[in-house]
Coordinates of C-alpha atoms in Angstrom, one line a residue:
M771 CA 53.6 -9.2 -33.2
F772 CA 49.7 -8.6 -33.1
N773 CA 47.4 -7.6 -36.4
I774 CA 45.0 -5.1 -35.4
D775 CA 42.9 -5.8 -38.3
D776 CA 43.0 -9.8 -37.3
I777 CA 41.6 -8.8 -33.8
E778 CA 39.1 -6.4 -34.8
K779 CA 37.7 -9.2 -37.0
K780 CA 37.4 -12.0 -34.4
E781 CA 35.7 -9.5 -31.9
I782 CA 33.0 -8.7 -34.7
K783 CA 33.0 -12.4 -35.2
V784 CA 32.3 -13.1 -32.0
R785 CA 29.8 -10.6 -31.4
K786 CA 27.9 -11.7 -34.9
S787 CA 28.3 -15.2 -33.1
I788 CA 26.1 -14.2 -29.6
V789 CA 23.7 -11.8 -31.5
K790 CA 22.9 -15.3 -33.7
R791 CA 22.6 -17.2 -30.3
V792 CA 20.4 -14.7 -28.8
V793 CA 18.1 -14.5 -32.1
D794 CA 18.0 -18.4 -32.0
F795 CA 17.1 -18.9 -28.6
Y796 CA 14.6 -16.2 -28.9
R797 CA 13.0 -18.0 -32.1
S798 CA 13.3 -21.2 -30.5
Y799 CA 12.1 -20.7 -27.0
V800 CA 10.0 -17.4 -26.6
G801 CA 6.2 -18.1 -27.5
R802 CA 3.6 -15.9 -28.6
F803 CA 2.7 -15.6 -24.8
S804 CA 6.5 -14.7 -23.8
K805 CA 6.5 -12.1 -26.5
I806 CA 3.8 -10.5 -25.6
A807 CA 4.6 -10.4 -21.7
L808 CA 8.2 -9.5 -22.3
G809 CA 6.9 -6.6 -24.4
I810 CA 4.6 -5.1 -21.9
F811 CA 7.5 -5.3 -19.4
A812 CA 9.5 -3.4 -21.9
V813 CA 6.9 -0.7 -22.3
S814 CA 6.1 -0.4 -18.9
L815 CA 10.0 0.2 -17.8
V816 CA 9.8 2.6 -20.1
I817 CA 6.7 4.2 -18.8
L818 CA 8.0 4.1 -15.1
F819 CA 11.2 6.1 -16.5
I820 CA 9.2 8.9 -18.0
S821 CA 7.1 9.0 -14.9
S822 CA 10.2 9.2 -12.7
L823 CA 11.4 12.1 -14.9
F824 CA 8.1 13.8 -15.1
P825 CA 5.2 14.1 -12.2
A826 CA 2.8 15.7 -14.4
F827 CA 3.3 12.7 -16.5
A828 CA 2.6 10.5 -13.7
D829 CA -0.5 12.2 -12.7
L830 CA -2.0 11.5 -15.7
F831 CA -1.0 8.1 -16.0
N832 CA -2.1 7.2 -12.7
R833 CA -5.3 9.4 -13.1
Y834 CA -6.9 7.6 -16.2
I835 CA -4.8 4.3 -17.2
S836 CA -3.8 2.8 -14.3
S837 CA -7.1 4.0 -12.5
S838 CA -8.9 1.9 -15.4
I839 CA -6.6 -1.0 -14.7
R840 CA -7.5 -1.2 -11.2
F841 CA -11.4 -0.2 -11.6
V842 CA -11.6 -3.4 -14.0
L843 CA -9.6 -5.4 -11.2
S844 CA -11.5 -4.4 -8.3
K845 CA -14.7 -5.0 -10.4
I846 CA -14.0 -8.4 -11.4
T847 CA -12.8 -9.6 -7.8
G848 CA -15.4 -7.9 -5.7
I849 CA -17.9 -10.0 -7.4
L850 CA -16.1 -12.8 -5.1
P851 CA -17.1 -13.0 -1.5
F852 CA -13.5 -14.0 -0.4
S853 CA -10.2 -12.2 -0.8
L854 CA -8.4 -13.6 -3.9
G855 CA -5.5 -12.3 -3.3
E856 CA -5.9 -13.8 0.6
T857 CA -6.4 -16.9 -1.2
L858 CA -3.3 -16.5 -3.8
F859 CA -0.6 -15.6 -0.8
L860 CA -1.8 -18.2 1.3
S861 CA -1.5 -21.0 -2.0
I862 CA 1.9 -19.8 -2.8
P863 CA 3.9 -22.9 -1.2
L864 CA 1.2 -24.8 -2.6
I865 CA 1.7 -23.1 -6.1
F866 CA 5.6 -23.5 -5.6
T867 CA 5.4 -27.1 -5.0
V868 CA 3.1 -28.0 -8.0
L869 CA 5.4 -26.0 -10.8
M870 CA 8.4 -27.7 -9.3
T871 CA 6.3 -30.8 -9.4
V872 CA 5.6 -30.5 -12.9
Y873 CA 9.1 -29.4 -13.8
F874 CA 11.0 -32.4 -12.2
K875 CA 8.6 -34.7 -13.8
C876 CA 8.0 -33.4 -17.2
F877 CA 10.4 -31.0 -18.1
S878 CA 13.7 -31.5 -16.5
K879 CA 15.1 -34.2 -18.7
D880 CA 14.1 -32.7 -21.8
D881 CA 16.5 -29.6 -22.2
F882 CA 14.3 -27.7 -24.8
K883 CA 10.8 -28.4 -23.0
A884 CA 12.4 -27.4 -19.6
T885 CA 14.0 -24.5 -21.3
K886 CA 10.4 -23.3 -22.6
F887 CA 9.2 -23.7 -19.2
L888 CA 11.4 -21.4 -17.2
V889 CA 11.1 -19.0 -20.3
I890 CA 7.4 -19.5 -19.8
L891 CA 7.4 -18.7 -15.9
V892 CA 10.1 -15.7 -16.2
S893 CA 7.6 -14.2 -18.6
C894 CA 4.8 -14.5 -15.6
L895 CA 6.9 -13.1 -13.0
S896 CA 7.7 -10.3 -15.8
L897 CA 3.7 -9.8 -16.4
M898 CA 3.1 -9.5 -12.4
F899 CA 5.9 -6.9 -12.5
S900 CA 4.2 -4.9 -15.1
T901 CA 1.0 -5.3 -13.3
H902 CA 2.0 -3.7 -10.7
M903 CA 3.9 -1.0 -12.5
L904 CA 1.1 0.0 -15.1
S905 CA -1.9 0.0 -12.0
F906 CA -0.2 0.8 -9.1
G907 CA 3.9 1.7 -9.3
I908 CA 3.6 4.5 -11.1
A909 CA 1.8 6.7 -8.4
Y910 CA 4.9 6.8 -6.6
N911 CA 6.4 9.7 -9.0
C912 CA 3.0 11.6 -8.6
T913 CA 3.1 15.2 -7.3
S914 CA 3.1 15.2 -3.6
L915 CA -0.3 15.3 -2.2
D916 CA 0.8 18.5 -0.1
K917 CA 0.9 20.2 -3.3
R918 CA -1.8 19.2 -4.9
L919 CA -3.7 20.1 -1.5
G920 CA -1.6 23.6 -1.4
M921 CA -0.1 23.0 1.5
E922 CA 3.6 23.1 2.8
A923 CA 4.5 19.8 4.4
R924 CA 7.7 20.6 6.5
P925 CA 9.4 19.2 9.3
V926 CA 7.8 20.5 12.6
T927 CA 8.4 21.8 15.5
A928 CA 7.4 20.9 19.1
E929 CA 4.8 23.4 19.4
E930 CA 3.0 23.2 16.3
L931 CA 2.8 19.1 17.3
H932 CA 1.4 20.3 20.4
S933 CA -1.5 22.4 19.2
T934 CA -2.2 20.1 16.3
A935 CA -2.9 17.6 19.2
E936 CA -4.9 19.8 20.9
I937 CA -7.1 20.4 18.0
L938 CA -7.5 16.8 17.4
H939 CA -8.2 16.2 21.0
T940 CA -10.8 18.7 21.1
E941 CA -12.9 17.4 18.3
L942 CA -12.5 14.0 19.7
Q943 CA -13.9 15.0 23.2
S944 CA -16.9 16.5 21.2
L945 CA -17.2 13.0 19.5
A946 CA -16.9 10.9 22.4
K947 CA -20.1 11.3 23.9
D948 CA -21.6 9.8 21.0
I949 CA -19.5 6.7 21.3
D950 CA -20.3 3.3 23.2
Y951 CA -17.5 1.8 25.2
E952 CA -16.7 -1.7 27.0
S953 CA -16.2 -1.7 30.3
N954 CA -12.0 -2.0 29.6
G955 CA -12.2 1.2 27.8
A956 CA -12.5 0.2 24.4
S957 CA -14.9 1.7 21.8
V958 CA -17.6 -0.6 19.8
M959 CA -18.3 -0.2 16.6
P960 CA -22.3 0.1 16.0
Y961 CA -22.7 -1.5 12.7
S962 CA -21.2 -4.4 10.6
Y963 CA -18.1 -4.3 7.9
K964 CA -20.5 -4.5 4.8
E965 CA -22.3 -1.2 6.7
L966 CA -19.0 0.2 7.6
N967 CA -17.6 -0.2 3.7
S968 CA -21.3 1.4 2.5
K969 CA -20.6 4.6 4.4
L970 CA -17.5 4.8 3.6
N971 CA -18.1 4.4 -0.5
S972 CA -20.2 7.1 0.6
A973 CA -17.7 9.7 2.2
Y974 CA -15.6 8.9 -1.0
A975 CA -18.0 9.9 -3.3
K976 CA -18.0 13.3 -1.9
A977 CA -14.5 13.4 -1.2
C978 CA -14.0 12.7 -5.0
E979 CA -15.8 16.1 -5.9
K980 CA -13.6 17.6 -3.6
Y981 CA -10.5 16.2 -4.4
T982 CA -10.9 15.4 -7.9
F983 CA -7.1 13.8 -8.0
I984 CA -9.4 10.9 -6.4
P985 CA -11.1 8.3 -9.1
K986 CA -14.4 7.7 -8.4
L987 CA -14.7 4.1 -7.7
R988 CA -17.1 1.9 -5.7
S989 CA -15.3 -1.4 -3.9
N990 CA -16.1 -3.8 -1.6
V991 CA -13.2 -4.0 1.0
K992 CA -12.5 -7.9 2.0
V993 CA -12.2 -9.1 5.7
I994 CA -9.3 -11.2 5.9
A995 CA -10.1 -14.7 7.0
V996 CA -6.9 -15.4 8.9
S997 CA -7.2 -12.0 10.7
P998 CA -5.9 -13.3 14.4
L999 CA -2.5 -14.8 12.5
M1000 CA -2.3 -11.8 10.6
T1001 CA -2.1 -9.7 13.5
Y1002 CA 1.5 -11.1 14.7
T1003 CA 2.8 -9.3 11.6
H1004 CA 1.5 -6.1 12.8
I1005 CA -0.7 -5.8 9.3
S1006 CA -4.1 -4.0 10.1
G1007 CA -4.9 -4.0 6.5
I1008 CA -3.4 -4.3 2.9
Y1009 CA -4.1 -3.7 -0.7
T1010 CA -3.3 -6.5 -3.2
Y1011 CA -2.0 -5.0 -6.6
Y1012 CA -2.5 -7.7 -8.7
T1013 CA -6.3 -8.5 -7.7
G1014 CA -7.2 -4.8 -6.9
E1015 CA -8.8 -5.5 -3.4
A1016 CA -8.3 -3.6 -0.3
N1017 CA -8.2 -5.8 2.5
V1018 CA -9.0 -5.4 6.3
N1019 CA -7.7 -7.5 9.4
F1020 CA -10.7 -8.0 11.6
N1021 CA -8.8 -9.0 14.6
Y1022 CA -8.0 -5.1 15.5
P1023 CA -10.2 -3.2 18.0
D1024 CA -12.7 -1.7 16.6
Y1025 CA -11.8 2.0 16.3
T1026 CA -9.0 1.3 14.1
A1027 CA -11.4 -0.1 11.4
P1028 CA -12.7 3.0 9.4
Y1029 CA -9.5 4.5 9.1
T1030 CA -7.5 1.4 8.2
M1031 CA -10.4 0.6 5.7
A1032 CA -10.2 4.5 4.2
H1033 CA -6.4 3.8 4.0
E1034 CA -6.2 0.9 2.1
M1035 CA -9.1 2.2 -0.3
A1036 CA -7.2 5.2 -0.5
H1037 CA -4.5 2.8 -2.2
Q1038 CA -7.6 1.1 -4.1
R1039 CA -7.9 4.4 -5.5
G1040 CA -4.3 5.2 -6.6
V1041 CA -2.6 6.9 -3.5
A1042 CA 0.5 5.3 -3.3
A1043 CA 2.9 7.1 -0.7
E1044 CA 1.7 5.9 2.8
D1045 CA 1.8 8.9 4.5
E1046 CA -0.7 10.4 1.6
A1047 CA -2.6 7.6 2.2
N1048 CA -2.8 8.5 5.8
F1049 CA -3.9 11.8 5.2
I1050 CA -6.0 11.0 2.4
A1051 CA -8.1 8.0 4.8
F1052 CA -8.3 11.2 6.9
L1053 CA -9.7 13.7 4.6
V1054 CA -12.1 11.1 3.5
C1055 CA -13.4 10.3 7.3
M1056 CA -14.2 14.1 7.5
E1057 CA -16.5 13.8 5.0
S1058 CA -18.7 11.5 6.5
K1059 CA -21.1 12.6 9.2
D1060 CA -20.9 9.1 11.0
P1061 CA -19.5 9.8 14.4
Y1062 CA -17.7 6.8 14.7
I1063 CA -16.4 7.1 11.3
R1064 CA -14.8 10.5 12.4
Y1065 CA -13.7 9.3 15.7
S1066 CA -11.9 6.9 14.4
A1067 CA -10.0 9.2 11.9
Y1068 CA -9.0 11.7 14.8
L1069 CA -8.3 8.9 17.0
S1070 CA -6.0 7.7 14.7
M1071 CA -4.2 11.0 13.7
Y1072 CA -4.0 11.9 17.4
E1073 CA -1.8 8.6 18.1
Y1074 CA 0.8 9.7 15.3
V1075 CA 0.8 13.3 16.6
I1076 CA 1.4 12.4 20.1
S1077 CA 3.7 9.5 19.5
A1078 CA 5.8 12.7 17.2
Y1079 CA 5.2 14.7 20.2
Y1080 CA 6.7 12.6 22.7
E1081 CA 10.2 11.8 20.6
S1082 CA 10.3 16.1 20.3
D1083 CA 9.2 16.8 24.0
P1084 CA 8.8 14.4 26.7
S1085 CA 7.8 16.0 29.5
G1086 CA 5.2 18.4 27.7
Y1087 CA 3.8 15.1 26.4
M1088 CA 3.4 13.7 30.0
A1089 CA 1.8 17.1 30.9
M1090 CA -0.9 17.3 27.7
L1091 CA -1.4 13.7 28.3
G1092 CA -2.5 14.3 31.8
T1093 CA -5.3 17.2 30.9
H1094 CA -6.6 15.2 28.0
D1095 CA -10.3 13.4 28.1
L1096 CA -9.9 9.6 30.0
R1097 CA -12.2 8.1 27.4
I1098 CA -9.5 8.8 24.8
R1099 CA -7.1 7.7 27.4
R1100 CA -8.8 4.2 28.1
E1101 CA -9.6 3.7 24.5
M1102 CA -5.5 3.7 23.9
M1103 CA -4.8 1.7 27.0
A1104 CA -6.8 -0.8 25.9
F1105 CA -5.4 -1.2 22.3
S1106 CA -2.0 -1.4 23.8
D1107 CA -3.5 -4.2 26.2
F1108 CA -4.9 -5.7 23.5
F1109 CA -1.4 -5.2 21.4
S1110 CA 0.9 -6.7 23.9
K1111 CA 0.2 -10.2 22.5
Y1112 CA 1.5 -9.5 19.4
R1113 CA 4.1 -6.5 20.2
D1114 CA 7.4 -8.6 19.9
S1115 CA 6.2 -11.5 17.4
T1116 CA 9.0 -12.9 14.9
A1117 CA 6.4 -12.3 12.2
S1118 CA 6.1 -8.7 12.4
K1119 CA 10.0 -8.5 12.6
V1120 CA 10.1 -10.2 9.1
S1121 CA 6.7 -8.6 7.5
N1122 CA 8.3 -5.0 8.3
T1123 CA 11.6 -5.6 6.8
I1124 CA 9.9 -7.1 3.6
N1125 CA 7.8 -3.8 3.5
D1126 CA 10.6 -1.5 4.6
T1127 CA 12.9 -3.2 1.5
Y1128 CA 9.5 -2.8 -1.1
L1129 CA 8.9 0.6 0.1
K1130 CA 12.1 2.2 -0.3
A1131 CA 12.8 0.2 -3.7
S1132 CA 9.5 1.7 -5.0
G1133 CA 11.0 5.5 -3.6
E1134 CA 10.0 5.8 -0.1
R1135 CA 13.1 6.7 1.2
E1136 CA 12.0 6.4 4.7
G1137 CA 10.9 3.1 4.1
S1138 CA 8.2 1.6 7.0
K1139 CA 8.8 5.3 9.1
S1140 CA 6.8 6.7 6.0
Y1141 CA 3.6 5.7 7.6
G1142 CA 4.3 8.4 10.5
L1143 CA 5.4 11.4 8.3
V1144 CA 1.5 12.0 8.0
V1145 CA 2.0 14.4 11.3
D1146 CA 4.1 16.9 8.5
L1147 CA 0.8 16.8 6.6
A1148 CA -1.8 17.1 9.6
C1149 CA 0.5 20.1 11.0
A1150 CA 0.4 21.7 7.4
Y1151 CA -3.4 21.0 7.5
Y1152 CA -3.9 22.5 10.6
R1153 CA -1.3 25.3 10.7
G1154 CA -3.0 28.7 11.3
R1155 CA -5.9 27.3 12.0

C-alpha cells in the first residue's frame, strides 16, 4: 500500500534537486554578459506582452523608446559608406564557419568550456531578438494607421477601385509631361540616388510636421552592392533592424526607386506593417514638389490599385486600361519586360516564404500579401474626393 506522505516527500525532493541543478548551472556557466543579455530578453518579452494588450502603450514605446534606439543605430551606421546590414548578411557563412571551428578546436573536448560557449551563443541570439523587439517589433502592435489618420480602411468594391484608379491616373497624366522616357518606355530618374535621398529627407521633414506620430530623422539610405543578384529574390528594398539601415536595390527600374526608398525609410521611422509603410511612403512623396518623386508614388499606388481591380472586375480593368495614357502603359510594359528574367526564380520563392513566415509571426495575418492591403488605405483616402 502506497504512503501518500512518502510520495509527496519524494516529489518535493525531486523538485528541490531540479532547482538546485538550475541554480548551480546558472552560477557556473552564466557570466556577466549572459546575465545582462538574458535580463534584457526577459524585459523585452514583458514589454512585448503589454504592448500586445494595449496599443496606446505600443504607440508611446515605439514613438519615444524604439525611435531613440533606431536613431542611434542609423546615425552610427550612417557614417559608413556601405551597408553594414548587407555585409553582415553576406558574412553569415563565414561567421558560422568560424564559430564552428572555434567550438570544435577549442571547446568541444572540455565540457565546461563547451557549455559556456553555447550559453554565450544563446545569449547573443537572445540579445538579437531583444534588439529587434525593442527597436522595431513593438511597432506591429501600434494603433492602426487608418485610425491615426481618421480614415476607415475596409474591404473595397470594384467601383471604388475604379474611381481610385482614375484619380491616380489623372495625377499621373499631369506629371508625365515632365518625365523623360527612354525608347523602350522606361522613365529616367533625373538625379543620383544621393540627391534622391536628400529630397526624400526633406519630404519626410514636412510629413513629420503633419503626421506627428512619425519621428524626425535624417538618414542615409544605403544602396545594395549585390543588387543584380538580390533582384532574383524580388526584393527591391529592405530595412535591417539590427543596424538601423534602410537599403535599396539599384537594379530595379528608375521609377520604383523614390517610392521604395520612402517605404524603407518609413520602416526606419517605426512604421512596421507593410501596407502602412506603403501608404506612408505615398503620403511622404506627396509632400515633395519634385515631379519624379510624385510620379513614382502615384504610379506605384496605381499599380497596386489596378491589380486589385483586375482581380475584382477583369473586363472592367481591360476597358479602363485601354483609355489610359500610353506613356504609363509603356512604363508598366517596360517593367514587365525587365522583370521577366527574374519572375520565376527559386530565390524569390525562398525569400517570399521566409518573409511571409516572418510577417505572420510578427502579427500580420496576411503575411507577404499584406503589401497589397495598401489598396484599402488608398481607397479610404480618396473616398468621397
